[in-house]
XYZ file of C-alpha atoms in Angstrom:
572
model
C 79.888 120.186 98.655
C 78.447 117.047 97.081
C 81.098 115.276 95.003
C 78.855 112.767 93.281
C 75.318 111.431 92.891
C 74.080 108.337 91.070
C 70.399 108.028 90.198
C 68.735 105.023 88.518
C 65.125 105.389 87.406
C 62.422 103.857 85.293
C 61.167 105.747 82.251
C 58.437 107.662 84.103
C 60.680 108.822 86.961
C 63.456 109.639 84.493
C 61.342 112.405 82.959
C 60.996 114.158 86.313
C 64.661 113.571 87.143
C 65.760 115.156 83.867
C 63.666 118.225 84.593
C 65.043 118.517 88.126
C 68.661 118.231 87.017
C 68.169 120.622 84.118
C 66.884 123.201 86.621
C 69.366 122.671 89.446
C 72.587 121.209 88.002
C 75.150 122.434 85.483
C 75.014 120.777 82.089
C 78.668 119.725 82.359
C 78.058 117.793 85.573
C 75.243 115.510 84.353
C 75.670 112.405 82.224
C 72.637 110.324 81.196
C 72.890 106.721 79.975
C 70.169 104.297 78.926
C 70.456 100.917 80.631
C 68.735 97.575 80.091
C 65.200 96.831 81.339
C 64.121 100.384 80.451
C 66.202 101.943 83.218
C 68.035 105.259 82.930
C 71.293 106.091 84.736
C 72.084 109.673 85.799
C 75.658 110.409 86.918
C 76.260 113.786 88.583
C 79.795 114.986 89.319
C 82.101 117.869 88.567
C 83.202 117.605 84.911
C 81.538 114.193 84.794
C 82.570 113.341 81.232
C 86.210 113.496 82.325
C 85.680 110.542 84.668
C 83.676 108.277 82.326
C 85.413 105.469 80.506
C 83.136 102.978 78.779
C 80.758 101.577 81.385
C 82.824 102.956 84.231
C 83.060 106.257 86.102
C 85.851 107.201 88.514
C 86.990 110.272 90.391
C 89.463 110.711 93.238
C 92.716 109.207 94.508
C 93.614 105.580 95.245
C 96.187 104.540 97.852
C 97.102 100.843 97.861
C 99.825 99.949 100.399
C 99.794 96.246 99.597
C 100.376 96.949 95.910
C 102.765 99.869 96.520
C 100.704 102.256 94.410
C 99.096 105.706 94.495
C 96.892 106.793 91.589
C 95.423 110.252 90.944
C 92.431 110.530 88.619
C 90.602 108.383 86.105
C 93.451 107.810 83.626
C 95.744 106.545 86.395
C 92.868 104.377 87.667
C 92.433 102.853 84.220
C 96.162 102.088 84.024
C 96.121 100.151 87.305
C 96.299 96.374 86.855
C 92.880 94.720 87.069
C 93.826 92.933 90.305
C 94.440 96.322 91.936
C 91.194 97.867 90.688
C 89.276 94.816 91.923
C 90.908 94.950 95.351
C 88.325 95.571 98.076
C 90.899 97.102 100.441
C 91.830 100.247 98.522
C 92.465 103.309 100.679
C 92.515 106.984 99.643
C 89.392 108.960 98.717
C 87.504 108.015 95.588
C 84.232 106.801 94.113
C 84.075 104.224 91.310
C 80.841 103.343 89.489
C 80.340 100.627 86.889
C 77.265 99.090 85.285
C 76.124 96.174 83.164
C 72.812 94.619 82.088
C 71.962 93.488 85.633
C 73.183 96.122 88.061
C 74.869 99.433 88.845
C 77.659 99.218 91.398
C 79.076 102.090 93.480
C 82.367 101.518 95.317
C 84.491 103.898 97.360
C 87.618 103.918 99.542
C 87.604 101.428 102.392
C 87.635 104.044 105.190
C 84.683 105.900 103.636
C 86.357 109.292 103.242
C 83.866 109.466 100.401
C 80.494 109.153 102.106
C 77.837 106.878 100.653
C 74.122 107.194 101.381
C 71.173 105.718 99.508
C 67.417 106.013 99.205
C 64.745 104.205 97.236
C 61.175 104.861 96.097
C 58.792 103.559 93.466
C 60.727 103.595 90.206
C 63.878 105.273 91.512
C 67.100 104.738 93.466
C 69.393 107.553 94.637
C 72.984 107.216 95.867
C 75.099 110.180 96.932
C 77.616 111.497 99.443
C 75.047 114.155 100.414
C 72.092 113.633 102.729
C 70.594 116.930 101.559
C 70.761 115.956 97.879
C 68.889 112.718 98.564
C 66.326 114.485 100.734
C 65.815 116.999 97.903
C 65.413 114.165 95.397
C 62.587 112.774 97.506
C 61.016 116.220 97.812
C 61.085 116.736 94.047
C 59.523 113.350 93.324
C 56.846 113.774 95.988
C 58.188 110.885 98.090
C 57.797 110.892 101.903
C 60.499 112.346 104.138
C 59.957 110.888 107.595
C 61.914 112.159 110.576
C 63.645 109.416 112.583
C 62.866 110.167 116.240
C 65.371 107.686 117.646
C 68.226 109.198 115.634
C 67.154 112.699 116.648
C 67.104 111.766 120.346
C 70.357 109.818 120.134
C 72.175 112.560 118.244
C 70.910 115.297 120.590
C 73.955 114.778 122.810
C 76.944 117.018 122.137
C 79.735 114.499 122.722
C 82.119 113.181 120.066
C 80.224 109.910 119.576
C 77.052 111.682 118.496
C 78.797 114.344 116.415
C 78.417 112.205 113.297
C 76.644 109.087 112.101
C 76.413 106.478 114.859
C 74.717 103.819 112.721
C 73.254 103.346 109.254
C 70.153 105.302 110.286
C 69.998 108.995 109.426
C 67.677 111.807 110.475
C 65.417 110.665 107.605
C 63.888 107.181 107.807
C 64.041 106.672 104.057
C 67.767 107.570 103.700
C 70.451 105.158 104.913
C 74.161 105.678 105.517
C 76.607 102.963 104.440
C 79.412 102.416 107.008
C 83.085 102.094 106.131
C 84.194 98.977 104.325
C 80.899 98.560 102.484
C 79.564 99.617 99.088
C 76.226 99.694 97.234
C 74.737 97.777 94.325
C 71.497 98.607 92.494
C 69.472 95.778 90.963
C 68.053 96.913 87.623
C 65.210 94.387 87.782
C 64.016 95.310 91.278
C 65.288 98.893 91.491
C 66.508 98.402 95.040
C 69.856 98.698 96.830
C 71.969 95.981 98.430
C 74.932 96.893 100.592
C 77.974 94.809 99.661
C 81.486 94.341 101.006
C 82.812 93.623 104.495
C 82.331 95.787 107.577
C 85.295 96.987 109.590
C 85.150 94.202 112.187
C 85.492 91.722 109.362
C 88.528 93.598 108.104
C 90.406 94.020 111.394
C 89.107 91.125 113.543
C 87.179 88.349 111.754
C 89.164 86.391 109.217
C 92.094 88.836 109.275
C 95.475 88.046 110.705
C 97.073 90.755 112.800
C 100.658 91.132 111.623
C 103.022 91.413 114.635
C 105.278 93.462 112.362
C 102.401 95.639 111.212
C 104.067 98.851 112.381
C 107.189 98.085 110.356
C 105.127 97.131 107.310
C 103.221 100.411 107.526
C 106.358 102.476 108.143
C 108.036 100.975 105.084
C 105.144 102.011 102.863
C 104.792 105.439 104.522
C 108.438 106.357 103.923
C 108.259 105.141 100.330
C 105.008 107.036 99.721
C 106.305 110.322 101.138
C 109.469 109.995 99.084
C 107.583 109.209 95.871
C 105.082 112.042 96.347
C 107.785 114.575 97.203
C 109.749 113.628 94.081
C 106.828 114.055 91.688
C 107.786 116.591 89.006
C 105.794 119.819 88.844
C 103.785 119.204 92.024
C 104.945 120.628 95.341
C 104.012 118.398 98.263
C 102.340 119.999 101.283
C 102.201 118.548 104.790
C 99.669 119.723 107.350
C 100.938 119.732 110.953
C 99.133 120.129 114.275
C 99.815 119.562 117.956
C 98.678 115.937 117.637
C 101.115 113.025 117.799
C 100.176 111.897 114.319
C 101.907 114.943 112.882
C 105.206 113.895 114.455
C 104.800 110.419 112.939
C 104.275 111.879 109.480
C 107.152 114.304 109.857
C 109.359 111.423 111.037
C 108.458 109.526 107.849
C 109.498 112.540 105.771
C 112.760 112.820 107.711
C 113.469 109.124 107.166
C 112.731 109.568 103.451
C 115.208 112.495 103.366
C 112.818 114.740 101.420
C 112.060 117.502 103.936
C 113.575 120.086 101.589
C 110.895 119.202 99.006
C 107.912 119.610 101.348
C 105.970 122.731 102.369
C 104.984 122.505 106.027
C 101.900 124.316 107.269
C 99.579 124.391 110.250
C 96.208 122.727 109.859
C 94.716 125.073 112.452
C 94.261 128.794 112.894
C 94.280 128.461 116.700
C 97.356 130.324 117.962
C 98.419 127.548 120.342
C 98.142 124.941 117.581
C 100.108 127.137 115.180
C 102.867 127.497 117.782
C 102.949 123.704 118.250
C 103.168 123.160 114.499
C 105.925 125.780 114.197
C 107.916 124.130 116.975
C 107.545 120.767 115.267
C 108.791 122.222 111.991
C 111.724 123.817 113.810
C 112.680 120.430 115.266
C 113.672 119.349 111.753
C 115.311 122.691 110.919
C 112.366 123.843 108.847
C 109.572 126.387 109.201
C 105.901 126.798 108.372
C 105.131 128.362 105.025
C 101.723 129.391 106.332
C 98.938 128.537 108.742
C 95.557 127.240 107.653
C 93.913 130.636 107.642
C 96.367 132.441 105.411
C 95.146 130.918 102.148
C 91.568 130.274 103.141
C 88.345 132.204 103.298
C 87.710 132.286 107.041
C 84.015 133.027 106.525
C 81.913 129.904 106.573
C 80.465 128.780 103.264
C 77.269 127.249 104.606
C 76.006 126.128 101.227
C 79.204 124.104 100.841
C 78.758 122.596 104.310
C 75.046 121.868 103.809
C 75.631 120.011 100.549
C 78.364 117.838 102.022
C 78.467 117.360 105.803
C 74.933 118.304 106.886
C 73.369 115.614 109.000
C 76.279 113.169 108.830
C 79.087 115.177 110.497
C 78.479 118.000 112.981
C 81.436 120.230 112.181
C 82.173 123.302 110.083
C 85.328 123.715 108.048
C 86.350 126.782 106.027
C 86.240 126.212 102.339
C 89.800 126.049 100.973
C 90.646 128.252 98.016
C 92.193 126.986 94.811
C 95.676 127.847 96.122
C 95.081 125.556 99.084
C 94.546 122.584 96.784
C 97.194 123.372 94.170
C 99.485 120.577 95.387
C 99.096 117.152 96.894
C 98.607 117.265 100.642
C 99.590 114.868 103.401
C 97.841 115.026 106.755
C 98.954 113.657 110.118
C 95.334 113.049 111.034
C 93.612 109.754 111.841
C 96.256 108.508 114.264
C 93.234 107.220 116.210
C 93.084 104.362 113.707
C 96.060 102.850 115.536
C 95.965 104.532 118.970
C 92.204 104.548 119.512
C 89.799 107.434 120.000
C 87.018 106.364 122.358
C 88.817 104.501 125.126
C 88.934 100.849 123.967
C 85.692 99.928 125.732
C 82.439 98.079 125.236
C 79.085 99.841 125.074
C 78.232 99.335 128.752
C 81.339 101.200 129.880
C 80.609 104.002 127.414
C 77.163 104.540 128.934
C 78.390 105.047 132.519
C 78.988 108.766 131.981
C 75.403 109.176 130.732
C 73.656 107.653 133.738
C 72.024 110.996 134.588
C 70.416 111.415 131.170
C 66.665 111.115 130.716
C 65.904 107.411 130.060
C 64.468 107.980 126.564
C 67.478 110.010 125.485
C 69.962 107.534 126.974
C 68.158 104.540 125.461
C 68.006 106.158 122.017
C 71.705 106.963 122.167
C 72.563 103.406 123.309
C 70.406 101.842 120.593
C 72.044 103.887 117.863
C 75.573 103.073 119.071
C 74.645 99.378 119.366
C 73.235 99.348 115.825
C 76.444 100.887 114.514
C 78.690 98.415 116.327
C 76.680 95.410 115.143
C 76.434 96.702 111.594
C 80.219 96.868 111.544
C 80.246 93.159 112.424
C 81.244 93.520 116.085
C 79.494 92.850 119.395
C 78.660 95.592 121.899
C 80.474 93.812 124.733
C 83.832 93.574 123.001
C 86.536 95.598 124.692
C 87.417 97.205 121.359
C 83.812 97.832 120.269
C 84.261 101.581 120.691
C 87.206 101.654 118.290
C 85.501 99.465 115.708
C 82.627 101.923 115.759
C 85.177 104.729 115.318
C 86.630 102.991 112.259
C 83.174 102.348 110.848
C 81.461 105.702 111.420
C 83.940 108.424 112.405
C 87.337 107.925 110.737
C 86.161 108.705 107.206
C 83.841 111.571 108.153
C 86.448 113.502 110.164
C 87.802 115.237 107.053
C 84.498 115.672 105.231
C 85.229 119.354 104.681
C 88.467 118.602 102.808
C 87.155 115.689 100.775
C 84.208 117.733 99.528
C 86.595 120.244 97.928
C 89.492 118.174 96.651
C 89.729 114.379 96.512
C 93.543 114.344 96.456
C 94.369 114.298 100.163
C 96.637 111.512 101.428
C 96.096 110.193 104.971
C 98.819 107.627 105.502
C 97.855 106.910 109.114
C 94.412 105.870 107.937
C 95.632 102.362 107.275
C 94.106 98.883 107.463
C 97.550 97.516 108.310
C 97.737 99.773 111.352
C 94.142 99.030 112.353
C 94.728 95.264 112.221
C 97.910 95.628 114.254
C 96.168 97.862 116.821
C 93.289 95.409 117.319
C 95.726 92.534 117.844
C 95.374 91.144 121.370
C 98.069 91.385 124.050
C 96.286 89.096 126.528
C 96.354 85.308 126.273
C 93.141 85.102 124.263
C 92.736 84.938 120.502
C 90.131 86.125 118.039
C 86.686 86.862 119.469
C 86.827 84.446 122.416
C 86.378 86.363 125.693
C 86.950 89.562 123.752
C 85.054 91.518 126.410
C 88.091 91.099 128.679
C 90.766 91.510 126.015
C 93.583 94.043 125.889
C 95.014 95.401 122.644
C 98.250 96.684 121.154
C 96.697 99.997 120.143
C 95.995 100.983 123.751
C 99.721 101.212 124.567
C 100.717 104.475 122.825
C 102.063 103.006 119.565
C 102.637 106.436 118.015
C 105.833 106.963 120.005
C 107.035 103.596 118.780
C 106.462 104.700 115.190
C 108.341 107.958 115.715
C 111.227 106.101 117.302
C 111.295 103.603 114.448
C 111.421 106.354 111.822
C 113.350 109.249 113.390
C 114.395 108.739 117.033
C 115.437 112.377 117.425
C 111.761 113.395 117.092
C 110.637 110.997 119.833
C 109.865 111.738 123.441
C 111.849 108.898 124.906
C 108.877 106.567 125.351
C 109.621 102.852 125.515
C 108.751 101.067 122.289
C 105.658 98.831 122.302
C 104.482 95.810 120.369
C 107.986 94.503 119.711
C 109.002 97.406 117.469
C 112.280 98.288 119.149
C 114.600 98.964 116.252
C 115.073 101.580 113.603
C 113.315 100.832 110.327
C 115.856 99.061 108.079
C 116.430 100.331 104.554
C 115.326 96.954 103.226
C 111.817 97.524 104.637
C 111.235 100.744 102.671
C 108.792 100.149 99.825
C 109.318 101.602 96.383
C 105.957 103.267 95.747
C 104.714 103.938 92.211
C 102.720 107.163 91.786
C 100.674 107.638 88.622
C 98.824 110.796 87.629
C 98.885 114.128 89.434
C 96.622 116.244 91.595
C 95.358 118.292 88.647
C 94.034 115.070 87.073
C 91.271 115.038 89.716
C 88.500 117.631 89.201
C 88.251 120.076 92.116
C 85.132 120.809 94.056
C 81.573 119.649 94.291
C 78.521 120.085 92.099
C 76.208 122.949 91.322
C 73.405 120.537 92.203
C 74.662 120.403 95.782
C 74.954 124.169 96.053
C 71.542 124.662 94.464
C 69.664 122.375 96.879
C 71.488 124.008 99.796
C 70.268 127.423 98.665
C 66.719 126.119 98.257
C 66.844 125.071 101.916
C 67.930 128.531 103.068
C 71.603 127.844 103.715
C 72.887 130.750 101.626
C 72.500 133.159 104.542
C 76.133 134.135 105.081
C 78.018 133.444 108.271
C 76.796 136.031 110.766
C 76.330 134.206 114.068
C 72.954 135.820 114.776
C 71.512 134.694 111.425
C 72.943 131.189 111.717
C 71.578 130.692 115.233
C 68.176 132.050 114.200
C 67.945 129.550 111.320
C 69.066 126.743 113.636
C 66.344 127.664 116.147
C 63.701 127.783 113.426
C 64.817 124.403 112.094
C 64.611 122.781 115.517
C 60.992 123.908 115.844
C 60.257 121.827 112.723
C 61.115 118.604 114.583
C 57.840 116.710 114.925
C 58.639 114.478 117.904
C 58.037 116.499 121.066
C 60.786 114.873 123.151
C 63.352 115.224 120.356
C 62.353 118.861 119.804
C 62.836 119.569 123.505
C 66.294 117.948 123.478
C 67.335 119.866 120.362
C 66.222 123.114 121.944
C 68.864 122.321 124.565
C 71.343 121.884 121.693
C 70.438 125.366 120.413
C 70.862 126.782 123.942
C 74.309 125.181 124.098
C 75.191 126.676 120.739
C 74.104 130.154 121.865
C 76.098 129.831 125.078
C 79.246 128.867 123.196
C 78.918 131.594 120.580
C 77.332 134.497 122.483
C 78.601 133.928 126.040
C 81.970 132.313 125.430
C 82.568 134.365 122.278
C 83.717 131.423 120.185
C 83.656 131.631 116.374
C 81.036 129.391 114.794
C 83.673 127.027 113.430
C 85.238 126.516 116.869
C 82.027 126.294 118.898
C 81.801 122.502 118.945
C 79.191 120.280 117.314
C 76.073 121.960 118.708
C 75.839 124.753 116.090
C 76.150 122.441 113.077
C 73.934 119.829 114.709
C 71.100 122.281 115.314
C 71.557 123.986 111.941
C 71.051 120.632 110.185
C 67.427 120.702 111.321
C 66.681 123.583 108.936
C 66.421 120.969 106.186
C 62.991 120.138 107.642
C 61.681 123.688 107.100
C 61.053 122.879 103.445
């Protein structure tokens, strides 16, 4: 559920905010601080006092490949050198807030595993990782909540592009989503929000040099990180495996680090075919799975948890892990798409070909939202890698929203700026953005097999290396990674505020398919725009077909169930 919220208000709004938080949040998750200019700061997070240090608040985990560091929790964050804390390229999953007499600043990890949304109104600013929390804030203060018809029409498709944020616009006009690479700053004089930092195109294309040896640089850090994490005293390292190629890359890094005996391997999926694939992968290194994802998890959906975290920004359900599932640090072989691509290395025009039969209004709304997202990331819609820059900006961080909302200690080594820069390096004769609409890129040539071959050739599939990475990673390239803190230094779970607002919106209904689909149908009828309502009724029909006709569990029924269920926020 919601990991954090930051509210800044004038004296009059602060009175109403205090009353709201006293009613809906736990006392231990709210910290109130008087600021200059008569403003009041409200910080909301699990065990919030634990993360406050002077005029700073921090929670989560920092991964910094270029400094060779991993830091768990606020004390480890405070011990990082100032140059590391100030670095605008920190990976991991964290939120860091600081304030002075002029402003309140909210930063997070560069890939936006920690979501950031904001809203403003007379006398108040709200920032949170939860769309529902910000919508509830507006409800409580009597501020308008206006449905965004273009977003509704554009997101009414059930493909992977529309299964999460496509731009900075959300279902609510007055609530904006901040894409990866960017942060937020509140002016205390104006009580407004400015988005700061550099979008993903600026980080992987503009003004960034693609390192031809980027794969080797990444592999050296990955091996060092796996080794350092596995050797941490008192904390057993877990590694989630799946059928995807990224899992073999991660396992190859562990094999190269010679720490497989210190790692618990498990399947990230409950699907029998995926479990078999993960088991076979473990067997290839003479190991075995200690469990599959379902063995230590509550398979029933916790819809209040989902509603307070992923609702409206990511159309997917995940089971809520139990405490035993987060009792050690976890590595995931996910996000290989950062280097190999996810959406075909195409411009917007090519993406729209498959939607030529859509109703014009629906197609145009979809295209406009994708175009807004690409441009907001600093790219152009005609670039041949526009699709992948949009992936980096709006999908990569939201893919694991279910995990981040429970424990901010997950390590995703493949989610790397070094790999992204390498992948977006051109293989044609052009350079930079010139004629980028006709460019070809390193990432389109199956670099994952090259990584496996570089780390542990016996795990490879015999594919020819690409991008000039033809040799085994030398010992001299392995980075000595410093790990500070431990998983238990990061408070688990979200806030009571998140769960409370989810219940107020009717999401505490259990996980019976009939009840969930009924609430989704009712929510869709609350859509005001007639065309959008008609399109979302098709989404509900698709959800019913998947669940009732195909017999799929809610969690495996694709994005249509979660997408339609999000609309129930408009019933209140």
